[in-house]
Amino acid sequence: MSDPEDRLQYALAELGTHGRVSVQALAEHFHVSRET
């Protein structure tokens, strides 16, 4: 669907939107993305 870099860009955009995101939540998001 999308490249890992696209996911990273999306995550960074999310960070910019929310201002602050828990590092653990971000890590969990990437762990889930990698498994699927």
Coordinates of N, CA and C in Angstrom, one line a residue:
M1 N 0.8 -1.2 0.0 CA 0.0 0.0 0.0 C 0.9 1.3 0.0
S2 N 1.6 1.5 1.1 CA 2.5 2.6 1.1 C 3.9 2.2 1.6
D3 N 4.9 2.9 1.2 CA 6.3 2.5 1.6 C 6.5 2.9 3.1
P4 N 7.5 2.3 3.7 CA 7.8 2.6 5.1 C 8.1 4.1 5.3
E5 N 8.7 4.7 4.3 CA 9.1 6.1 4.4 C 7.8 7.0 4.4
D6 N 6.8 6.5 3.6 CA 5.5 7.2 3.6 C 4.9 7.1 4.9
R7 N 5.0 6.0 5.6 CA 4.4 5.8 6.9 C 5.1 6.8 7.9
L8 N 6.4 6.9 7.7 CA 7.2 7.8 8.6 C 6.7 9.2 8.4
Q9 N 6.6 9.6 7.1 CA 6.1 11.0 6.8 C 4.7 11.2 7.5
Y10 N 3.9 10.2 7.4 CA 2.5 10.3 7.9 C 2.6 10.4 9.5
A11 N 3.5 9.7 10.1 CA 3.7 9.7 11.5 C 4.2 11.1 11.9
L12 N 5.1 11.6 11.2 CA 5.7 13.0 11.5 C 4.6 14.0 11.3
A13 N 3.7 13.8 10.3 CA 2.6 14.8 10.1 C 1.7 14.7 11.3
E14 N 1.4 13.5 11.8 CA 0.6 13.3 13.0 C 1.2 14.0 14.2
L15 N 2.6 13.9 14.3 CA 3.3 14.5 15.4 C 3.1 16.0 15.4
G16 N 3.2 16.6 14.1 CA 3.0 18.0 14.0 C 1.5 18.4 14.3
T17 N 0.6 17.5 14.0 CA -0.8 17.8 14.3 C -1.1 17.8 15.8
H18 N -0.6 16.8 16.4 CA -0.9 16.7 17.9 C 0.0 17.4 18.7
G19 N 1.2 17.8 18.2 CA 2.1 18.6 18.9 C 3.0 17.6 19.7
R20 N 2.4 16.8 20.5 CA 3.2 15.8 21.3 C 2.5 14.5 21.3
V21 N 3.3 13.5 21.0 CA 2.7 12.1 21.0 C 3.6 11.2 21.9
S22 N 3.0 10.4 22.7 CA 3.8 9.4 23.5 C 4.7 8.6 22.6
V23 N 6.0 8.5 23.0 CA 7.0 7.7 22.2 C 6.5 6.3 22.2
Q24 N 6.0 5.8 23.3 CA 5.5 4.4 23.4 C 4.4 4.2 22.4
A25 N 3.5 5.1 22.3 CA 2.3 5.0 21.4 C 2.8 4.9 20.0
L26 N 3.8 5.8 19.7 CA 4.4 5.8 18.3 C 5.1 4.5 18.0
A27 N 5.8 4.0 19.0 CA 6.5 2.7 18.8 C 5.5 1.6 18.6
E28 N 4.4 1.6 19.3 CA 3.4 0.5 19.2 C 2.8 0.6 17.8
H29 N 2.6 1.8 17.3 CA 2.0 2.0 16.0 C 2.9 1.4 14.9
F30 N 4.2 1.6 15.0 CA 5.2 1.1 14.1 C 5.3 -0.4 14.2
H31 N 5.2 -0.9 15.4 CA 5.2 -2.4 15.6 C 4.0 -3.0 14.9
V32 N 2.9 -2.4 15.1 CA 1.6 -3.0 14.4 C 1.8 -2.9 12.9
S33 N 2.3 -1.8 12.4 CA 2.4 -1.6 11.0 C 3.4 -2.6 10.4
R34 N 4.4 -2.9 11.1 CA 5.4 -3.9 10.6 C 4.8 -5.3 10.6
E35 N 4.0 -5.6 11.5 CA 3.4 -7.0 11.6 C 2.5 -7.2 10.4
T36 N 1.8 -6.2 10.0 CA 0.7 -6.4 8.9 C 1.3 -6.3 7.6

